[in-house]
Every structure is written in structure tokens, then in C-alpha cells.
PDB file of C-alpha atoms and ligand atoms in Angstrom:
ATOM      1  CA  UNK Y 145      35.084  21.752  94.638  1.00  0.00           C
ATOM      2  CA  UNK Y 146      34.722  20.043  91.292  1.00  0.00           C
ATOM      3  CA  UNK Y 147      31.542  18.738  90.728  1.00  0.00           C
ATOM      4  CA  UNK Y 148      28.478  20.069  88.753  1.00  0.00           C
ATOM      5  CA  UNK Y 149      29.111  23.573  88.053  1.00  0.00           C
ATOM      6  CA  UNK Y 150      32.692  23.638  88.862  1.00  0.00           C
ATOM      7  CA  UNK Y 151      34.984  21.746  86.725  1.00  0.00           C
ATOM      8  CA  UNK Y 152      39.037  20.899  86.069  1.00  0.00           C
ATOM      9  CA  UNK Y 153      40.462  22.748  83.547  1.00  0.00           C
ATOM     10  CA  UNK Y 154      41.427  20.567  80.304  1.00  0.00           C
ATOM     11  CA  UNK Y 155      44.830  20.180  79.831  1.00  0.00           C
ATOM     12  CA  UNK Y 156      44.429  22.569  77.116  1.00  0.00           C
ATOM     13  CA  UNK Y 157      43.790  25.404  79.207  1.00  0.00           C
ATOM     14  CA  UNK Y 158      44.890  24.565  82.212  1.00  0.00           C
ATOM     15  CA  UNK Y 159      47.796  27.087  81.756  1.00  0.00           C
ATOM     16  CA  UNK Y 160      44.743  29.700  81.477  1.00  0.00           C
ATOM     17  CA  UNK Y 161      43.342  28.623  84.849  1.00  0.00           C
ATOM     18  CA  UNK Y 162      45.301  30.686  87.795  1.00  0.00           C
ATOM     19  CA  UNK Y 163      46.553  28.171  91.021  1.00  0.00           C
ATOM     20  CA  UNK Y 164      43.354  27.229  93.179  1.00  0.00           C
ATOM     21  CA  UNK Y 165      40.543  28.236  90.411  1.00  0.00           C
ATOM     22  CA  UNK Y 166      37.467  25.894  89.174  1.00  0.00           C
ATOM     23  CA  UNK Y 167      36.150  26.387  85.571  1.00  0.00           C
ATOM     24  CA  UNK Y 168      32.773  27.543  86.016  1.00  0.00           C
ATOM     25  CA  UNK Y 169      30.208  26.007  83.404  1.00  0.00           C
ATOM     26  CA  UNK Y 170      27.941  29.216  82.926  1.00  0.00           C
ATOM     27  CA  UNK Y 171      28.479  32.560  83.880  1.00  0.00           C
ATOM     28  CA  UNK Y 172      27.365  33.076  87.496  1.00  0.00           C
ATOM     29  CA  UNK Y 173      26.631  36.253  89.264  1.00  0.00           C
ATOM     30  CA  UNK Y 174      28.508  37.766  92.231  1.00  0.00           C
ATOM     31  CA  UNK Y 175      27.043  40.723  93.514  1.00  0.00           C
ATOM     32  CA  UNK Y 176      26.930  41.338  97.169  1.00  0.00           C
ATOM     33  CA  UNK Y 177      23.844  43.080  98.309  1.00  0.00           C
ATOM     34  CA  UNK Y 178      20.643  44.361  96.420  1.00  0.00           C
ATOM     35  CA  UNK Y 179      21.048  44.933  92.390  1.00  0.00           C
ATOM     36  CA  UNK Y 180      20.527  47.970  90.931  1.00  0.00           C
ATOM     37  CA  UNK Y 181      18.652  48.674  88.464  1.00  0.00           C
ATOM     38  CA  UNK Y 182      19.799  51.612  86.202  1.00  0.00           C
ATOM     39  CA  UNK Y 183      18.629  52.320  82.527  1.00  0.00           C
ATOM     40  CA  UNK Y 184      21.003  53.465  80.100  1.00  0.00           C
ATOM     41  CA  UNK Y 185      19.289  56.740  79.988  1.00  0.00           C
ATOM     42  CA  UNK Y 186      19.607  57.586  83.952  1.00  0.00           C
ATOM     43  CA  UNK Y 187      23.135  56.096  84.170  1.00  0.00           C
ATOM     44  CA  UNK Y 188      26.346  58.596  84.202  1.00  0.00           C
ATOM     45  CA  UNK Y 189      29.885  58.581  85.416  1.00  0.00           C
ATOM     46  CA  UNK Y 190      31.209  61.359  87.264  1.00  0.00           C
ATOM     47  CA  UNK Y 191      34.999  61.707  87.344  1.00  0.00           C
ATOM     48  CA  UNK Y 192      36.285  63.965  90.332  1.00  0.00           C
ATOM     49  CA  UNK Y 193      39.451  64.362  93.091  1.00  0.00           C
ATOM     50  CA  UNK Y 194      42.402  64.309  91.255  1.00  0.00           C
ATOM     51  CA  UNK Y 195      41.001  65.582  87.973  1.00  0.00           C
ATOM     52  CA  UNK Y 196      38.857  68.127  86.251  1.00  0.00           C
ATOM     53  CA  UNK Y 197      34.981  66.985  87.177  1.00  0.00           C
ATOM     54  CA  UNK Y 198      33.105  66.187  84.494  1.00  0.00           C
ATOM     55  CA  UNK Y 199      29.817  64.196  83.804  1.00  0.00           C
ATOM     56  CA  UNK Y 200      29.041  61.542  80.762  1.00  0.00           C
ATOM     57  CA  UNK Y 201      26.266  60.004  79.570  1.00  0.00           C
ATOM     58  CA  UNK Y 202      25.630  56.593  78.625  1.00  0.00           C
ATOM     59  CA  UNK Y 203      25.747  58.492  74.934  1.00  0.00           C
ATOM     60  CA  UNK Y 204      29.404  59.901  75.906  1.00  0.00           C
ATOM     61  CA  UNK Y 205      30.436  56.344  75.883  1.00  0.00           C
ATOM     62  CA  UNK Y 206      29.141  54.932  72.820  1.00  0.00           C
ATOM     63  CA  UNK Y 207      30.579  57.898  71.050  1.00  0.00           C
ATOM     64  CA  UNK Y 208      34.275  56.788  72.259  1.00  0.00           C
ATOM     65  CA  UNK Y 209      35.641  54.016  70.020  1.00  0.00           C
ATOM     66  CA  UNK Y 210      33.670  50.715  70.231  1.00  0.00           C
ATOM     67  CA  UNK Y 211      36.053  47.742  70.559  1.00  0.00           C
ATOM     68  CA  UNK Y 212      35.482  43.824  71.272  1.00  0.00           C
ATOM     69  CA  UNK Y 213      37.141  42.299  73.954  1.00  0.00           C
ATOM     70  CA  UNK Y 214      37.768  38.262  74.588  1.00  0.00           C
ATOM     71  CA  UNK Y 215      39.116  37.724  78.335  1.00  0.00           C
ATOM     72  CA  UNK Y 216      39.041  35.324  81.126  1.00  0.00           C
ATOM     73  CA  UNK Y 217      37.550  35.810  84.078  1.00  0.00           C
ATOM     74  CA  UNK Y 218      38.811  35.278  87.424  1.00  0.00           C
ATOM     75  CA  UNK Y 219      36.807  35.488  90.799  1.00  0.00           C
ATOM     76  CA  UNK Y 220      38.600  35.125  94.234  1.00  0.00           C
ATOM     77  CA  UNK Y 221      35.665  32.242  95.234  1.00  0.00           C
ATOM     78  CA  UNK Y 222      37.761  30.544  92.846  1.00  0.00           C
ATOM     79  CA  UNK Y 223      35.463  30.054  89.823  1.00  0.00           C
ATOM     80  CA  UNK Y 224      36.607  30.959  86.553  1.00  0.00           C
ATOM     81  CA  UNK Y 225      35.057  31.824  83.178  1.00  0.00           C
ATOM     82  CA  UNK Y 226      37.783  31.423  79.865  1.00  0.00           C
ATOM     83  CA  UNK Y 227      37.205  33.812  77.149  1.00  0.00           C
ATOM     84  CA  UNK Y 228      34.196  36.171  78.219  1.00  0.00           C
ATOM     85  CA  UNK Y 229      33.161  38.483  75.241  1.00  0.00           C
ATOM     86  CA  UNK Y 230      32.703  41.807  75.908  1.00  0.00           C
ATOM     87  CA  UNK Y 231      32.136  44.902  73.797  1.00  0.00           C
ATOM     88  CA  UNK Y 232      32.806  48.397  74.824  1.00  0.00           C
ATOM     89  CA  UNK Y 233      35.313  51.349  75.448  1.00  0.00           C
ATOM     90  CA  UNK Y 234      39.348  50.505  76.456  1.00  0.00           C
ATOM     91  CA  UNK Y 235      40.222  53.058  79.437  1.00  0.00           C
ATOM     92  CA  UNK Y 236      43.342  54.068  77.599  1.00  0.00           C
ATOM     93  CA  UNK Y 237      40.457  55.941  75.264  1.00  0.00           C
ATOM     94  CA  UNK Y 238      38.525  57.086  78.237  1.00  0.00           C
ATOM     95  CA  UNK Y 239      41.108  58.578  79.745  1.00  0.00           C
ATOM     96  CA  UNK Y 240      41.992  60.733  76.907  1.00  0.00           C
ATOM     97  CA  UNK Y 241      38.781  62.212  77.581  1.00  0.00           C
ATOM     98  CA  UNK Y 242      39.109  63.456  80.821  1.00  0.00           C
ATOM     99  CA  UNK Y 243      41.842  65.873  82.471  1.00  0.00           C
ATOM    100  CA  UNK Y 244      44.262  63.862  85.724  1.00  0.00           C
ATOM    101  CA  UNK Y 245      45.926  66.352  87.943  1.00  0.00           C
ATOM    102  CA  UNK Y 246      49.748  65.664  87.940  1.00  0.00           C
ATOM    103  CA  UNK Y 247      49.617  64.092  91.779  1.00  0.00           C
ATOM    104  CA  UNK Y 248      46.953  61.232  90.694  1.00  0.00           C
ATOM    105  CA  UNK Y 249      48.417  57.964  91.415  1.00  0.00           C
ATOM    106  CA  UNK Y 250      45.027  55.813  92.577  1.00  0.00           C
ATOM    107  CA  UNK Y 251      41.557  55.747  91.346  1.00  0.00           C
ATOM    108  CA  UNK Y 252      38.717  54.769  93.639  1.00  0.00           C
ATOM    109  CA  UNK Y 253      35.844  52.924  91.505  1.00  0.00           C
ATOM    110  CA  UNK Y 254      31.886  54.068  92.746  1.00  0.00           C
ATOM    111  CA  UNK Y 255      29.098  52.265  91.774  1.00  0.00           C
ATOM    112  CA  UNK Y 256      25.248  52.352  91.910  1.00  0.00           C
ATOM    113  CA  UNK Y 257      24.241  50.551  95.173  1.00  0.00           C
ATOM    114  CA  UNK Y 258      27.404  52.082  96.660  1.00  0.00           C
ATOM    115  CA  UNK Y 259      30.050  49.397  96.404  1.00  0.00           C
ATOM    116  CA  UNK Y 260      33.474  50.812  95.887  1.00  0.00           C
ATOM    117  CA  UNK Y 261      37.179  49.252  94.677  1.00  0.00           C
ATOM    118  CA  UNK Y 262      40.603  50.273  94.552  1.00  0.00           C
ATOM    119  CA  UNK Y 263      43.313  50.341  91.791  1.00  0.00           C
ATOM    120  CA  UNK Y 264      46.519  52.215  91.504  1.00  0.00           C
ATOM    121  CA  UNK Y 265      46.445  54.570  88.279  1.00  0.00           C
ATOM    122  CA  UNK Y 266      49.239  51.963  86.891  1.00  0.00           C
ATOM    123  CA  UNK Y 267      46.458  49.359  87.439  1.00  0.00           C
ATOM    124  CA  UNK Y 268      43.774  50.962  86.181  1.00  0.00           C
ATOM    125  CA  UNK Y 269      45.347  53.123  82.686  1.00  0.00           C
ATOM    126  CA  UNK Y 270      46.495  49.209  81.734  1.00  0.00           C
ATOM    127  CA  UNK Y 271      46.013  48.916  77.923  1.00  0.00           C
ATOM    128  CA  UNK Y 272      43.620  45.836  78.413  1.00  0.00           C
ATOM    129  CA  UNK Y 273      41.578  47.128  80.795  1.00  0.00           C
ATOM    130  CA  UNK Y 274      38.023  48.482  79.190  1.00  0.00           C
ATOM    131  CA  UNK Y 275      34.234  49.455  79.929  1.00  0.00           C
ATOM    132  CA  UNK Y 276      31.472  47.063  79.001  1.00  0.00           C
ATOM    133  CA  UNK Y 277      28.051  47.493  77.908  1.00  0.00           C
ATOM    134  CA  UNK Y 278      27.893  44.544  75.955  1.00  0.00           C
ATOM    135  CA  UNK Y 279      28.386  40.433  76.828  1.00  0.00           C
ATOM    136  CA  UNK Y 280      28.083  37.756  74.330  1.00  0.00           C
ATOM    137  CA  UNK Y 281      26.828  39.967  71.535  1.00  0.00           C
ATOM    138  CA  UNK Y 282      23.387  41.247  74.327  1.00  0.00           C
ATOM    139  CA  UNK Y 283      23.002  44.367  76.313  1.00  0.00           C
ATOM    140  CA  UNK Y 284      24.628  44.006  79.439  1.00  0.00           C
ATOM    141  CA  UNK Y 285      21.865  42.738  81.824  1.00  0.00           C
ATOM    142  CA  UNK Y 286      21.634  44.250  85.154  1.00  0.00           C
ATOM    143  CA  UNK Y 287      22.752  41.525  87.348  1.00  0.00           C
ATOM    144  CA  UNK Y 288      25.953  41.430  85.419  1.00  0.00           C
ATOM    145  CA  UNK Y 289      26.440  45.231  85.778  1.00  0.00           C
ATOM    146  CA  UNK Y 290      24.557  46.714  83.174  1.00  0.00           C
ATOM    147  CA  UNK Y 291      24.300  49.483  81.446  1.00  0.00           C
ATOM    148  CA  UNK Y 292      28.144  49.603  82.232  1.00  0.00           C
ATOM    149  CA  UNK Y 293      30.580  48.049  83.843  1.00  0.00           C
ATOM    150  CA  UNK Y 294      34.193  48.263  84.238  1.00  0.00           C
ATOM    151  CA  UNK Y 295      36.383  45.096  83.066  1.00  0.00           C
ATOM    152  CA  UNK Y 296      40.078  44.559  84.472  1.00  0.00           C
ATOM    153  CA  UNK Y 297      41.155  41.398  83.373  1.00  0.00           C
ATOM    154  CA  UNK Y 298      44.179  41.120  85.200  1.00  0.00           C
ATOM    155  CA  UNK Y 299      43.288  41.348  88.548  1.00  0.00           C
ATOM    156  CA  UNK Y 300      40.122  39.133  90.514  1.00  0.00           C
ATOM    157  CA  UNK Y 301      37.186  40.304  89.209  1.00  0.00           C
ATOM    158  CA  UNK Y 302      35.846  42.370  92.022  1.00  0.00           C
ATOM    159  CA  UNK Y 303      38.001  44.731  90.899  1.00  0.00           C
ATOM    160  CA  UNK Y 304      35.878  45.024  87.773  1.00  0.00           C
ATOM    161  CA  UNK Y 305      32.829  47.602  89.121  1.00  0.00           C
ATOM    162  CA  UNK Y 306      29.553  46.239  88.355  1.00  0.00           C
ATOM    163  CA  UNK Y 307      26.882  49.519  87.621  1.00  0.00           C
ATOM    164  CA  UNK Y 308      30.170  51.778  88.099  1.00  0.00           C
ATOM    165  CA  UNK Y 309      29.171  55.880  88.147  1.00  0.00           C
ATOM    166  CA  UNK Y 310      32.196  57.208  89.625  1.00  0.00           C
ATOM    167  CA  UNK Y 311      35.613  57.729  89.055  1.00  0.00           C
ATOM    168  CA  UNK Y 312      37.366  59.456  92.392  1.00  0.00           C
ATOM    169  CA  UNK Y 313      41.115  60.334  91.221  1.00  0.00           C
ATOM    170  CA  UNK Y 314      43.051  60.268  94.484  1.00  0.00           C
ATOM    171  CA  UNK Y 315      46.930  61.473  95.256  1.00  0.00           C
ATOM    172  CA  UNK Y 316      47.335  58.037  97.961  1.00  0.00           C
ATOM    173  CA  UNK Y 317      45.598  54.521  98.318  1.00  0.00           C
ATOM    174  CA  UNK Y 318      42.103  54.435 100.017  1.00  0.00           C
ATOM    175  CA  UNK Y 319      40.826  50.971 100.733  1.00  0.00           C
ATOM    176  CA  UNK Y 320      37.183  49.855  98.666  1.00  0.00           C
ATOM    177  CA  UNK Y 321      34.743  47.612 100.241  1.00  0.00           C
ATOM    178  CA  UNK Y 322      35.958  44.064 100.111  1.00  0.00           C
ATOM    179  CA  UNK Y 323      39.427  45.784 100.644  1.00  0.00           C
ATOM    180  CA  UNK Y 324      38.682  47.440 103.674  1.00  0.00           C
ATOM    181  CA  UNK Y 325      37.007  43.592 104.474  1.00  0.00           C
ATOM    182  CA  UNK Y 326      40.098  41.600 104.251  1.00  0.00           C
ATOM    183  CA  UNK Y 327      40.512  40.957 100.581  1.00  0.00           C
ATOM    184  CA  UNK Y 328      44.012  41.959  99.017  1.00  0.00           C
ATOM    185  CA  UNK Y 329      45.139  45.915  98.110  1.00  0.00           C
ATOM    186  CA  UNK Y 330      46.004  44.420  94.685  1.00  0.00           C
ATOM    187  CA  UNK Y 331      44.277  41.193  93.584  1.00  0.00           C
ATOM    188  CA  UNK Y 332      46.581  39.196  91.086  1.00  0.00           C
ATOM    189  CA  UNK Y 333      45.517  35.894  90.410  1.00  0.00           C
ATOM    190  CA  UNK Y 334      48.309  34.515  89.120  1.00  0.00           C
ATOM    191  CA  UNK Y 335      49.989  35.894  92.703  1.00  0.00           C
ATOM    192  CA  UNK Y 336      46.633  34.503  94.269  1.00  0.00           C
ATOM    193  CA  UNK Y 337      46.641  37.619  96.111  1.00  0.00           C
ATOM    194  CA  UNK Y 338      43.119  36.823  97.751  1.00  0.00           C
ATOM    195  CA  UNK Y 339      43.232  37.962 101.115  1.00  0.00           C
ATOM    196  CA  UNK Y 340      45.159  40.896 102.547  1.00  0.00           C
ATOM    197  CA  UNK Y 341      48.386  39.521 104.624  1.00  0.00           C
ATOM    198  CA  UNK Y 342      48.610  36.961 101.773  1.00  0.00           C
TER     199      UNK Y 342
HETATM  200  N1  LIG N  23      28.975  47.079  92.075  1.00  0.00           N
HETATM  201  C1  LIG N  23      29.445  45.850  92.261  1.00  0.00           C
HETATM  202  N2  LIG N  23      30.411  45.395  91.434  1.00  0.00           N
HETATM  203  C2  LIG N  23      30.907  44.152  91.606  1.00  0.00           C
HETATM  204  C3  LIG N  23      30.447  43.312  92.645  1.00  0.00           C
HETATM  205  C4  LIG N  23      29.430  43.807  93.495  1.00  0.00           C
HETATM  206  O1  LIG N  23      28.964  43.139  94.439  1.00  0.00           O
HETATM  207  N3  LIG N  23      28.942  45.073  93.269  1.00  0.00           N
HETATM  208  N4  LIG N  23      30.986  42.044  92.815  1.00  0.00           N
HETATM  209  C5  LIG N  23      32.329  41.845  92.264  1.00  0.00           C
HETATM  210  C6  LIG N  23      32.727  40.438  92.272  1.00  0.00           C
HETATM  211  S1  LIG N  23      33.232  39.774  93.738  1.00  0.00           S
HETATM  212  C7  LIG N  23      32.808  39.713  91.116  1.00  0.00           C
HETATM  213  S2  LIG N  23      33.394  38.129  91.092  1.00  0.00           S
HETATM  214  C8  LIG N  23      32.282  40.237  89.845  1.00  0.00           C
HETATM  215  C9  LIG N  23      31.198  39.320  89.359  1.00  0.00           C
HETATM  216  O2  LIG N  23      30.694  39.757  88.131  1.00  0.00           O
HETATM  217  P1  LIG N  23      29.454  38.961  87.532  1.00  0.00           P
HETATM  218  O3  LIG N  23      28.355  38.976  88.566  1.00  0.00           O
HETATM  219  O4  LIG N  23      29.122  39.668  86.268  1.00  0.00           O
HETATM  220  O5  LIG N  23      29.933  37.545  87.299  1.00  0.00           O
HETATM  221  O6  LIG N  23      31.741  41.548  89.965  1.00  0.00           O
HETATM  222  C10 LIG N  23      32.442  42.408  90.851  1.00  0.00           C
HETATM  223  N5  LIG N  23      31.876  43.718  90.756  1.00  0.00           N
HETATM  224 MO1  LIG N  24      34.244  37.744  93.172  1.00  0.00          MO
END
């Protein structure tokens, strides 16, 4: 579809652009369902299942090292967005926050609103995988997730939790909600893993 808002890739990225993706010319929202709105004063992630419990605060976060992030972006309704800039926490320093029970080996993502996703641990301890309160230098706004938001770059971006408050450490795979509705387990674009039986 290109056109208006969805263009070719350049030559010079088009090694950046995974098989059957559009460039997208701003950065458009995909939320299914009502948007949230959270301030960073109500908003907290609970971690529970397969690991201690424990609460934090939006203040929790920002006192976990603050790092800037430059990824692409990759949704399965095949727009893309090249180098997003994000600021926040990597999950390789969340995690050394928090307490796994030996028999983890997937993590259920919760959100505000009530949307969930699905990652193996693997997936989701990946060094460049991070939490973002910040895009293009401005608060994270609300429709794009805000206060927080998980990023994973290297799978389709619904696996990066918009308004995410939970964290549910499990010892086998559960399906999320566009899982459980036909999209892939796993979500690599490069794979184009879209749609499960693919
Ligand atoms: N909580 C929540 N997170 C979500 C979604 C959603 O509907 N609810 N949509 C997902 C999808 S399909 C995509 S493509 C990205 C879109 O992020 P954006 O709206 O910031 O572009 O968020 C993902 N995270
Ligand atoms: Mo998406």
C-alpha cells in the first residue's frame, strides 16, 4: 500500500525494512480498544508468579539507570518506523531488581486497559530490550503508552506493552490477547512470523 503515509524504503535502508513492511511517514498509533489514561504518580508495576512479588513506582524506575535507545519499529499491519528514540530503563537492569524463581521460563506482559502479551524469558531478558517513558526527547504521551511502556525491538511491536503494570513470571507459555487471536507465539519480523500457523 504505498501511497501517502506509507512509503518504499530508500535503497539506503531498505536492508532495515523487514519483507512485506511500508515506511510509515509519522508515527501512528495502534492501540486496540479505549486508551488509558494513567499519570505517572498512579502508575506501578507489579511483578508476581514465578518470582518474589513486589511493587514499583513510577519513581522506582527513574531511579534504575537512565539510558537512550535508537530502534526501528516494526508493526505486523506492515508499517514501519526507522530509528524511534526512546529513553528509559534496559530490562537486563530491571531484572536485577527483582527475584525469578529457578522454573521461570515465560513472562506474561499486563497492561492498564487489560491487554496482555507473551514472551519467553529468553525473549524478554534480551540485552536490547528496555522500558520507555520518554520518545523523541517528550514524556511519553498516553496514546503511545505513557507513563511507561515496554520496548522489544526485535519482535512486531505488539509485543512491546503499551501502559504495561504487570509482570506475571510463569513456569510454561500462556497465550496474550492478539496471541490467543491468531497472531504468532513469537513475532519475528525478519521470519514475518505474523499469524500463528505461519
Ligand atoms: N496495552 C497495549 N499495548 C499495545 C497495543 C495495545 O492495543 N494495547 N498495541 C500494540 C501494537 S499492535 C502496536 S503496533 C504497538 C503500537 O505502538 P504505538 O501506538 O506507540 O505506535 O503497541 C502495541 N502495544
Ligand atoms: Mo501492531
Amino acid at each position: 500500500m504505498p501511497g501517502k503515509f506509507f512509503n518504499k524504503p530508500d535503497l539506503e535502508n531498505a536492508d532495515r525494512v523487514p519483507p512485506g513492511q511500508y515506511l510509515a511517514s509519522g508515527f501512528p498509533v495502534l492501540t486496540y480498544g479505549e486508551t488509558p489514561q494513567v499519570t505517572k504518580e498512579e502508575w506501578q508495576l507489579k511483578v508476581w508468579g514465578k518470582a518474589s512479588e513486589k511493587r514499583f513506582k513510577f519513581a522506582d524506575f527513574m531511579d534504575l539507570p537512565q539510558q537512550e535507545f535508537t530502534k526501528d519499529f516494526h508493526c505486523v499491519t506492515r508499517w514501519s518506523k526507522l530509528d524511534v528514540k526512546w529513553t528509559g530503563i534496559k530490562v537486563t537492569d530491571f531484572l536485577k531488581s527483582i527475584e525469578l524463581d529457578p522454573s521461570a521460563t515465560h513472562v506474561m506482559q499486563h497492561c492498564y486497559g487489560g491487554y496482555t502479551t507473551n514472551l519467553t524469558l529468553e525473549e524478554f531478558a534480551r540485552d536490547d530490550n528496555f522500558f520507555a517513558h520518554t520518545l523523541f526527547g517528550e514524556p511519553l504521551s498516553a496514546e503511545h503508552g505513557g507513563p511507561m511502556r515496554l520496548v522489544v525491538p526485535h519482535l512486531y511491536a505488539w509485543k512491546s506493552s503499551k501502559w504495561i503494570n504487570g509482570l506475571e513470571f510463569l513456569d510454561r507459555e500462556e497465550l496474550g490477547f492478539w496471541e490467543r487471536n491468531g497472531y504468532h507465539r513469537r513475532g519475528e519480523p525478519w521470519a514475518e512470523e505474523r499469524y500463528s500457523g505461519s
